PDB file of N, CA and C in Angstrom:
ATOM      1  N   UNK A 144       0.827  -1.194  -0.014  1.00 73.00           N
ATOM      2  CA  UNK A 144      -0.035  -0.020   0.035  1.00 73.00           C
ATOM      3  C   UNK A 144       0.848   1.265   0.023  1.00 73.00           C
ATOM      4  N   UNK A 145       1.985   1.255   0.685  1.00 89.00           N
ATOM      5  CA  UNK A 145       2.820   2.419   0.700  1.00 89.00           C
ATOM      6  C   UNK A 145       2.371   3.588   1.562  1.00 89.00           C
ATOM      7  N   UNK A 146       1.355   3.421   2.412  1.00 89.00           N
ATOM      8  CA  UNK A 146       0.821   4.460   3.196  1.00 89.00           C
ATOM      9  C   UNK A 146       0.996   4.094   4.682  1.00 89.00           C
ATOM     10  N   UNK A 147       0.888   5.079   5.518  1.00 89.00           N
ATOM     11  CA  UNK A 147       0.936   4.781   6.996  1.00 89.00           C
ATOM     12  C   UNK A 147      -0.478   4.255   7.399  1.00 89.00           C
ATOM     13  N   UNK A 148      -0.456   3.549   8.580  1.00 85.00           N
ATOM     14  CA  UNK A 148      -1.725   3.035   9.031  1.00 85.00           C
ATOM     15  C   UNK A 148      -2.592   4.206   9.509  1.00 85.00           C
ATOM     16  N   UNK A 149      -1.990   5.295   9.861  1.00 87.00           N
ATOM     17  CA  UNK A 149      -2.777   6.486  10.245  1.00 87.00           C
ATOM     18  C   UNK A 149      -3.569   6.987   9.021  1.00 87.00           C
ATOM     19  N   UNK A 150      -2.949   7.001   7.804  1.00 86.00           N
ATOM     20  CA  UNK A 150      -3.618   7.409   6.633  1.00 86.00           C
ATOM     21  C   UNK A 150      -4.790   6.395   6.252  1.00 86.00           C
ATOM     22  N   UNK A 151      -4.459   5.100   6.478  1.00 79.00           N
ATOM     23  CA  UNK A 151      -5.476   4.139   6.248  1.00 79.00           C
ATOM     24  C   UNK A 151      -6.629   4.281   7.173  1.00 79.00           C
ATOM     25  N   UNK A 152      -6.398   4.621   8.472  1.00 79.00           N
ATOM     26  CA  UNK A 152      -7.403   4.858   9.391  1.00 79.00           C
ATOM     27  C   UNK A 152      -8.285   6.012   8.987  1.00 79.00           C
ATOM     28  N   UNK A 153      -7.704   7.063   8.436  1.00 79.00           N
ATOM     29  CA  UNK A 153      -8.511   8.169   7.869  1.00 79.00           C
ATOM     30  C   UNK A 153      -9.452   7.734   6.754  1.00 79.00           C
ATOM     31  N   UNK A 154      -8.987   6.781   5.923  1.00 76.00           N
ATOM     32  CA  UNK A 154      -9.797   6.301   4.808  1.00 76.00           C
ATOM     33  C   UNK A 154     -10.978   5.454   5.399  1.00 76.00           C
ATOM     34  N   UNK A 155     -10.762   4.779   6.509  1.00 74.00           N
ATOM     35  CA  UNK A 155     -11.803   3.977   7.132  1.00 74.00           C
ATOM     36  C   UNK A 155     -13.053   4.831   7.584  1.00 74.00           C
ATOM     37  N   UNK A 156     -12.786   6.161   7.667  1.00 74.00           N
ATOM     38  CA  UNK A 156     -13.845   7.072   8.123  1.00 74.00           C
ATOM     39  C   UNK A 156     -14.891   7.315   7.019  1.00 74.00           C
ATOM     40  N   UNK A 157     -14.520   6.980   5.789  1.00 76.00           N
ATOM     41  CA  UNK A 157     -15.399   7.158   4.639  1.00 76.00           C
ATOM     42  C   UNK A 157     -16.505   6.111   4.710  1.00 76.00           C
ATOM     43  N   UNK A 158     -17.736   6.525   4.866  1.00 74.00           N
ATOM     44  CA  UNK A 158     -18.805   5.512   5.019  1.00 74.00           C
ATOM     45  C   UNK A 158     -18.870   4.552   3.839  1.00 74.00           C
ATOM     46  N   UNK A 159     -18.517   5.052   2.636  1.00 75.00           N
ATOM     47  CA  UNK A 159     -18.575   4.114   1.488  1.00 75.00           C
ATOM     48  C   UNK A 159     -17.609   2.985   1.525  1.00 75.00           C
ATOM     49  N   UNK A 160     -16.453   3.162   2.279  1.00 68.00           N
ATOM     50  CA  UNK A 160     -15.460   2.179   2.386  1.00 68.00           C
ATOM     51  C   UNK A 160     -15.489   1.369   3.719  1.00 68.00           C
ATOM     52  N   UNK A 161     -15.922   2.007   4.709  1.00 63.00           N
ATOM     53  CA  UNK A 161     -15.796   1.485   6.045  1.00 63.00           C
ATOM     54  C   UNK A 161     -16.420   0.141   6.262  1.00 63.00           C
ATOM     55  N   UNK A 162     -17.631  -0.067   5.714  1.00 66.00           N
ATOM     56  CA  UNK A 162     -18.326  -1.336   5.929  1.00 66.00           C
ATOM     57  C   UNK A 162     -17.507  -2.560   5.387  1.00 66.00           C
ATOM     58  N   UNK A 163     -16.999  -2.500   4.243  1.00 67.00           N
ATOM     59  CA  UNK A 163     -16.242  -3.581   3.639  1.00 67.00           C
ATOM     60  C   UNK A 163     -14.877  -3.719   4.260  1.00 67.00           C
ATOM     61  N   UNK A 164     -14.222  -2.646   4.502  1.00 63.00           N
ATOM     62  CA  UNK A 164     -12.873  -2.707   5.082  1.00 63.00           C
ATOM     63  C   UNK A 164     -12.882  -3.102   6.598  1.00 63.00           C
ATOM     64  N   UNK A 165     -13.868  -2.613   7.258  1.00 61.00           N
ATOM     65  CA  UNK A 165     -13.980  -2.946   8.699  1.00 61.00           C
ATOM     66  C   UNK A 165     -14.170  -4.468   8.991  1.00 61.00           C
ATOM     67  N   UNK A 166     -14.692  -5.168   8.018  1.00 66.00           N
ATOM     68  CA  UNK A 166     -14.977  -6.605   8.165  1.00 66.00           C
ATOM     69  C   UNK A 166     -13.714  -7.430   7.953  1.00 66.00           C
ATOM     70  N   UNK A 167     -12.621  -6.868   7.487  1.00 69.00           N
ATOM     71  CA  UNK A 167     -11.362  -7.600   7.243  1.00 69.00           C
ATOM     72  C   UNK A 167     -10.549  -7.622   8.493  1.00 69.00           C
ATOM     73  N   UNK A 168     -10.358  -8.791   9.025  1.00 69.00           N
ATOM     74  CA  UNK A 168      -9.671  -8.895  10.290  1.00 69.00           C
ATOM     75  C   UNK A 168      -8.201  -8.632  10.298  1.00 69.00           C
ATOM     76  N   UNK A 169      -7.553  -8.683   9.162  1.00 72.00           N
ATOM     77  CA  UNK A 169      -6.086  -8.580   9.132  1.00 72.00           C
ATOM     78  C   UNK A 169      -5.632  -7.217   8.587  1.00 72.00           C
ATOM     79  N   UNK A 170      -6.482  -6.202   8.588  1.00 68.00           N
ATOM     80  CA  UNK A 170      -6.126  -4.883   8.177  1.00 68.00           C
ATOM     81  C   UNK A 170      -6.115  -3.986   9.389  1.00 68.00           C
ATOM     82  N   UNK A 171      -4.921  -3.596   9.877  1.00 62.00           N
ATOM     83  CA  UNK A 171      -4.920  -2.671  11.055  1.00 62.00           C
ATOM     84  C   UNK A 171      -5.365  -1.244  10.660  1.00 62.00           C
ATOM     85  N   UNK A 172      -6.188  -0.712  11.484  1.00 70.00           N
ATOM     86  CA  UNK A 172      -6.667   0.640  11.162  1.00 70.00           C
ATOM     87  C   UNK A 172      -6.464   1.558  12.366  1.00 70.00           C
ATOM     88  N   UNK A 173      -5.253   1.557  12.887  1.00 82.00           N
ATOM     89  CA  UNK A 173      -4.863   2.470  13.898  1.00 82.00           C
ATOM     90  C   UNK A 173      -3.470   2.940  13.574  1.00 82.00           C
ATOM     91  N   UNK A 174      -3.131   4.109  14.269  1.00 90.00           N
ATOM     92  CA  UNK A 174      -1.828   4.690  14.020  1.00 90.00           C
ATOM     93  C   UNK A 174      -0.686   3.849  14.645  1.00 90.00           C
ATOM     94  N   UNK A 175       0.442   3.803  13.968  1.00 92.00           N
ATOM     95  CA  UNK A 175       1.616   3.069  14.493  1.00 92.00           C
ATOM     96  C   UNK A 175       2.329   2.243  13.422  1.00 92.00           C
ATOM     97  N   UNK A 176       1.817   2.167  12.172  1.00 92.00           N
ATOM     98  CA  UNK A 176       2.475   1.438  11.107  1.00 92.00           C
ATOM     99  C   UNK A 176       2.933   2.374  10.024  1.00 92.00           C
ATOM    100  N   UNK A 177       4.135   2.143   9.487  1.00 94.00           N
ATOM    101  CA  UNK A 177       4.655   2.945   8.452  1.00 94.00           C
ATOM    102  C   UNK A 177       5.300   2.076   7.399  1.00 94.00           C
ATOM    103  N   UNK A 178       5.254   2.543   6.118  1.00 96.00           N
ATOM    104  CA  UNK A 178       5.956   1.770   5.019  1.00 96.00           C
ATOM    105  C   UNK A 178       7.491   1.954   5.236  1.00 96.00           C
ATOM    106  N   UNK A 179       8.181   0.962   4.795  1.00 97.00           N
ATOM    107  CA  UNK A 179       9.666   1.007   4.784  1.00 97.00           C
ATOM    108  C   UNK A 179      10.138   1.276   3.425  1.00 97.00           C
ATOM    109  N   UNK A 180      10.917   2.288   3.202  1.00 96.00           N
ATOM    110  CA  UNK A 180      11.445   2.620   1.856  1.00 96.00           C
ATOM    111  C   UNK A 180      12.943   2.722   1.963  1.00 96.00           C
ATOM    112  N   UNK A 181      13.616   2.246   0.942  1.00 97.00           N
ATOM    113  CA  UNK A 181      15.047   2.268   0.813  1.00 97.00           C
ATOM    114  C   UNK A 181      15.419   2.771  -0.581  1.00 97.00           C
ATOM    115  N   UNK A 182      16.076   3.905  -0.640  1.00 96.00           N
ATOM    116  CA  UNK A 182      16.402   4.579  -1.887  1.00 96.00           C
ATOM    117  C   UNK A 182      15.167   4.810  -2.690  1.00 96.00           C
ATOM    118  N   UNK A 183      14.066   5.155  -2.030  1.00 94.00           N
ATOM    119  CA  UNK A 183      12.814   5.519  -2.683  1.00 94.00           C
ATOM    120  C   UNK A 183      11.926   4.350  -3.022  1.00 94.00           C
ATOM    121  N   UNK A 184      12.405   3.138  -2.932  1.00 96.00           N
ATOM    122  CA  UNK A 184      11.618   1.941  -3.283  1.00 96.00           C
ATOM    123  C   UNK A 184      10.898   1.392  -2.023  1.00 96.00           C
ATOM    124  N   UNK A 185       9.686   1.057  -2.145  1.00 96.00           N
ATOM    125  CA  UNK A 185       8.936   0.442  -1.028  1.00 96.00           C
ATOM    126  C   UNK A 185       9.437  -1.004  -0.820  1.00 96.00           C
ATOM    127  N   UNK A 186       9.898  -1.354   0.358  1.00 97.00           N
ATOM    128  CA  UNK A 186      10.527  -2.646   0.588  1.00 97.00           C
ATOM    129  C   UNK A 186       9.858  -3.379   1.704  1.00 97.00           C
ATOM    130  N   UNK A 187       8.883  -2.793   2.346  1.00 96.00           N
ATOM    131  CA  UNK A 187       8.213  -3.438   3.469  1.00 96.00           C
ATOM    132  C   UNK A 187       7.414  -2.497   4.322  1.00 96.00           C
ATOM    133  N   UNK A 188       7.108  -2.922   5.515  1.00 95.00           N
ATOM    134  CA  UNK A 188       6.387  -2.109   6.482  1.00 95.00           C
ATOM    135  C   UNK A 188       6.734  -2.503   7.909  1.00 95.00           C
ATOM    136  N   UNK A 189       6.515  -1.586   8.810  1.00 95.00           N
ATOM    137  CA  UNK A 189       6.796  -1.836  10.192  1.00 95.00           C
ATOM    138  C   UNK A 189       5.719  -1.265  11.077  1.00 95.00           C
ATOM    139  N   UNK A 190       5.244  -2.000  12.053  1.00 92.00           N
ATOM    140  CA  UNK A 190       4.255  -1.486  12.969  1.00 92.00           C
ATOM    141  C   UNK A 190       4.636  -1.670  14.389  1.00 92.00           C
ATOM    142  N   UNK A 191       4.254  -0.749  15.231  1.00 93.00           N
ATOM    143  CA  UNK A 191       4.480  -0.743  16.677  1.00 93.00           C
ATOM    144  C   UNK A 191       3.172  -0.536  17.375  1.00 93.00           C
ATOM    145  N   UNK A 192       2.943  -1.178  18.465  1.00 92.00           N
ATOM    146  CA  UNK A 192       1.687  -0.963  19.243  1.00 92.00           C
ATOM    147  C   UNK A 192       2.026  -1.113  20.718  1.00 92.00           C
ATOM    148  N   UNK A 193       1.326  -0.374  21.525  1.00 93.00           N
ATOM    149  CA  UNK A 193       1.496  -0.533  22.955  1.00 93.00           C
ATOM    150  C   UNK A 193       1.444   0.778  23.691  1.00 93.00           C
ATOM    151  N   UNK A 194       1.622   1.848  23.028  1.00 94.00           N
ATOM    152  CA  UNK A 194       1.569   3.201  23.612  1.00 94.00           C
ATOM    153  C   UNK A 194       0.468   3.976  22.882  1.00 94.00           C
ATOM    154  N   UNK A 195       0.458   5.269  22.962  1.00 93.00           N
ATOM    155  CA  UNK A 195      -0.481   6.061  22.103  1.00 93.00           C
ATOM    156  C   UNK A 195      -0.109   5.926  20.675  1.00 93.00           C
ATOM    157  N   UNK A 196      -1.051   6.193  19.798  1.00 90.00           N
ATOM    158  CA  UNK A 196      -0.682   6.107  18.339  1.00 90.00           C
ATOM    159  C   UNK A 196       0.480   6.976  17.961  1.00 90.00           C
ATOM    160  N   UNK A 197       0.465   8.234  18.500  1.00 92.00           N
ATOM    161  CA  UNK A 197       1.544   9.136  18.196  1.00 92.00           C
ATOM    162  C   UNK A 197       2.921   8.626  18.650  1.00 92.00           C
ATOM    163  N   UNK A 198       2.947   8.034  19.854  1.00 96.00           N
ATOM    164  CA  UNK A 198       4.183   7.452  20.413  1.00 96.00           C
ATOM    165  C   UNK A 198       4.628   6.298  19.558  1.00 96.00           C
ATOM    166  N   UNK A 199       3.608   5.472  19.189  1.00 95.00           N
ATOM    167  CA  UNK A 199       3.950   4.251  18.369  1.00 95.00           C
ATOM    168  C   UNK A 199       4.580   4.692  17.011  1.00 95.00           C
ATOM    169  N   UNK A 200       4.006   5.740  16.356  1.00 93.00           N
ATOM    170  CA  UNK A 200       4.588   6.205  15.155  1.00 93.00           C
ATOM    171  C   UNK A 200       5.989   6.782  15.305  1.00 93.00           C
ATOM    172  N   UNK A 201       6.184   7.492  16.409  1.00 95.00           N
ATOM    173  CA  UNK A 201       7.511   8.052  16.697  1.00 95.00           C
ATOM    174  C   UNK A 201       8.533   6.935  16.867  1.00 95.00           C
ATOM    175  N   UNK A 202       8.096   5.816  17.570  1.00 96.00           N
ATOM    176  CA  UNK A 202       9.066   4.726  17.727  1.00 96.00           C
ATOM    177  C   UNK A 202       9.439   4.123  16.424  1.00 96.00           C
ATOM    178  N   UNK A 203       8.493   3.919  15.542  1.00 95.00           N
ATOM    179  CA  UNK A 203       8.757   3.343  14.208  1.00 95.00           C
ATOM    180  C   UNK A 203       9.760   4.270  13.457  1.00 95.00           C
ATOM    181  N   UNK A 204       9.431   5.582  13.485  1.00 95.00           N
ATOM    182  CA  UNK A 204      10.315   6.505  12.761  1.00 95.00           C
ATOM    183  C   UNK A 204      11.737   6.449  13.239  1.00 95.00           C
ATOM    184  N   UNK A 205      11.938   6.391  14.535  1.00 96.00           N
ATOM    185  CA  UNK A 205      13.265   6.363  15.125  1.00 96.00           C
ATOM    186  C   UNK A 205      13.934   5.011  14.715  1.00 96.00           C
ATOM    187  N   UNK A 206      13.238   3.894  14.816  1.00 96.00           N
ATOM    188  CA  UNK A 206      13.778   2.635  14.470  1.00 96.00           C
ATOM    189  C   UNK A 206      14.162   2.623  12.945  1.00 96.00           C
ATOM    190  N   UNK A 207      13.360   3.077  12.069  1.00 96.00           N
ATOM    191  CA  UNK A 207      13.711   3.061  10.632  1.00 96.00           C
ATOM    192  C   UNK A 207      14.906   3.980  10.342  1.00 96.00           C
ATOM    193  N   UNK A 208      14.931   5.181  11.006  1.00 96.00           N
ATOM    194  CA  UNK A 208      16.101   6.091  10.789  1.00 96.00           C
ATOM    195  C   UNK A 208      17.409   5.393  11.320  1.00 96.00           C
ATOM    196  N   UNK A 209      17.309   4.754  12.492  1.00 96.00           N
ATOM    197  CA  UNK A 209      18.479   4.073  13.067  1.00 96.00           C
ATOM    198  C   UNK A 209      19.016   2.958  12.155  1.00 96.00           C
ATOM    199  N   UNK A 210      18.096   2.314  11.476  1.00 96.00           N
ATOM    200  CA  UNK A 210      18.515   1.217  10.558  1.00 96.00           C
ATOM    201  C   UNK A 210      18.881   1.727   9.198  1.00 96.00           C
ATOM    202  N   UNK A 211      18.727   3.050   8.926  1.00 96.00           N
ATOM    203  CA  UNK A 211      19.230   3.585   7.690  1.00 96.00           C
ATOM    204  C   UNK A 211      18.232   3.703   6.538  1.00 96.00           C
ATOM    205  N   UNK A 212      16.939   3.452   6.876  1.00 97.00           N
ATOM    206  CA  UNK A 212      15.910   3.536   5.814  1.00 97.00           C
ATOM    207  C   UNK A 212      15.582   4.999   5.547  1.00 97.00           C
ATOM    208  N   UNK A 213      14.875   5.269   4.473  1.00 95.00           N
ATOM    209  CA  UNK A 213      14.441   6.574   4.113  1.00 95.00           C
ATOM    210  C   UNK A 213      13.495   7.181   5.195  1.00 95.00           C
ATOM    211  N   UNK A 214      13.553   8.479   5.419  1.00 87.00           N
ATOM    212  CA  UNK A 214      12.564   9.100   6.376  1.00 87.00           C
ATOM    213  C   UNK A 214      11.168   9.039   5.734  1.00 87.00           C
ATOM    214  N   UNK A 215      10.237   8.982   6.604  1.00 75.00           N
ATOM    215  CA  UNK A 215       8.795   8.916   6.138  1.00 75.00           C
ATOM    216  C   UNK A 215       8.389  10.259   5.557  1.00 75.00           C
TER     217      UNK A 215
END
């Protein structure tokens, strides 16, 4: 997908999409997940959960920067 889970969560607020997407059990719809990019290419994703959504996102950003991936 190449988007953060926060962006995905925003899309879930659209009534036209929410019904079908909300019924999918393996699609996280809360803040804390980010795409992993290396040299501009999407190579994966990383998610963190356990604190507030903002703190989870910050943790992912620090981890990806520490590992040398592109900034979000």
